[in-house]
Amino acid sequence: MSTHPVAEVTAPAAWAMVEDKFSPYAKETLAKLITFVNDEVFPATKLAHAQLPTDPATRWKTVIPIVAELKAKARKLGLWNLFLGKARYPEFGVPLTNLEYALMAEVLGRGGQLASEAVNCSAPDTGNMEVLARYGSPEQQKKWLVPLLNGETRSAFSMTERYVASSDATNIRTTIRQEGNEIVINGHKWYISGAGDPRCALHLVLGKSDPDNSDRYHQQSIVIVPANAPGVKVIRPMQVFGYDDAPEGHCEIIYENVRVPLSNLVLGWGKGFEIIQGRLGPGRIHHCMRSIGCAQYALDLMIQRVTDPAKKTFGKYLYEHGTVIADIAQSRAEIDSARMLVLSAALQIDKSNTKGALKEIGMAKFVVPSMACRIVDRAIQAFGAEGVSQDTQLASLYAGLRTLRIADGPDAVHIQQIGQRELKRAPALAKRTAEIQKRERALLEKHGLLSKL
């Protein structure tokens, strides 16, 4: 872990622009969150890393003690479930808008996974809680959602499949069928985040329940599978650039004749695609919010490195060499530009819900992780060999951010969707151009200058 000082977290740079849109509660919460990340999370980061066993026999069975302590402190401060807005989830949510949470998520991004988990705002639990809060039955909410909201359990979202191009969710092969009053699940999934955690109590599993349906978007359903159900076989933790992300992990799982009660079906048969679209929209923007914080953290480390007298080379500070200053300036501009895109998406969600913000969410999803990857890469370059070592968090940050260009829909899918959306404007643009040309012609004719057209 990093042996370098970490620049103090302050209010994000966009604060002056959005301050008037923050409620008194949101302002107080943001201030408390900044203090919490500075005073509690940063000092505990090395300890959390040290408390995770290296022995594979215990590594996946350990609840890191300092994490539990931080969660207790955060909850006492009211820094809990900040992602779940009361406007959409009045029974379970907190009085924060997506715009307000956007800046808070940026602060959490500065504190890494530890900060997000400490305030019960880490993936995949956030998305799963939203699914259960929005689509779950009262019984499902009582049994599965409440323990998640209380931070007593964790969860996994089981969609991606090993032998399938899962960027198209209609390709999935996992089968979900009804037998009497039970549902039977068979399938092979992988990169299922959260499934390795000893606290993981449930998997939300997406599978095909009606493969012959003429509407390919109504062939899928989602079912709640207890993590300890017979037939749930965690094969292995998958690595991301060599990181196993224990104890949560990203696991390969086989569901072999897993049986659950019919009451574990979420929303209804054929509703799987509707649910995942509702889940992934907010999840994507949450990832982008945190990625802004990661990029800012990397830039802070880079600035400290290139101004460190102990790291002079050939008698000069590192910033006096080559393009380092230009890299810093470019990074500053890219972070601030990307933040505006994220805030725009958050504001649009507040105004017209997730469905009305698909364009903004899609653009943020392929712009922000790529931007953050570039900035972390520049910071790594400034650190030299140390930047790719375990002595800084830069390599781990890069691995996580690079993964986001694939997770929740790869860049190419979002780019394709945005491009197609833009092309739909072509007829209107052509019509408008024709109208202008008609008026131009009339004016020229009126003034006897048509011959010069």
PDB file of C-alpha atoms in Angstrom, residues 160-166 171 173 188-190 236 252:
ATOM      1  CA  THR A 160     -22.256 -12.575 -16.851  1.00  0.00           C
ATOM      2  CA  GLU A 161     -21.617 -16.024 -18.333  1.00  0.00           C
ATOM      3  CA  ARG A 162     -18.315 -17.656 -19.202  1.00  0.00           C
ATOM      4  CA  TYR A 163     -19.044 -19.071 -22.640  1.00  0.00           C
ATOM      5  CA  VAL A 164     -21.390 -16.352 -23.832  1.00  0.00           C
ATOM      6  CA  ALA A 165     -20.944 -12.808 -25.180  1.00  0.00           C
ATOM      7  CA  SER A 166     -22.696 -11.308 -22.193  1.00  0.00           C
ATOM      8  CA  ASN A 171     -27.478 -14.293 -25.147  1.00  0.00           C
ATOM      9  CA  ARG A 173     -28.004 -19.563 -21.441  1.00  0.00           C
ATOM     10  CA  HIS A 188     -22.543 -21.340 -15.541  1.00  0.00           C
ATOM     11  CA  LYS A 189     -21.639 -17.769 -14.554  1.00  0.00           C
ATOM     12  CA  TRP A 190     -18.369 -15.959 -13.942  1.00  0.00           C
ATOM     13  CA  ARG A 236     -12.906 -20.193  -8.085  1.00  0.00           C
ATOM     14  CA  GLU A 252     -16.944 -18.341 -11.301  1.00  0.00           C
TER      15      GLU A 252
END
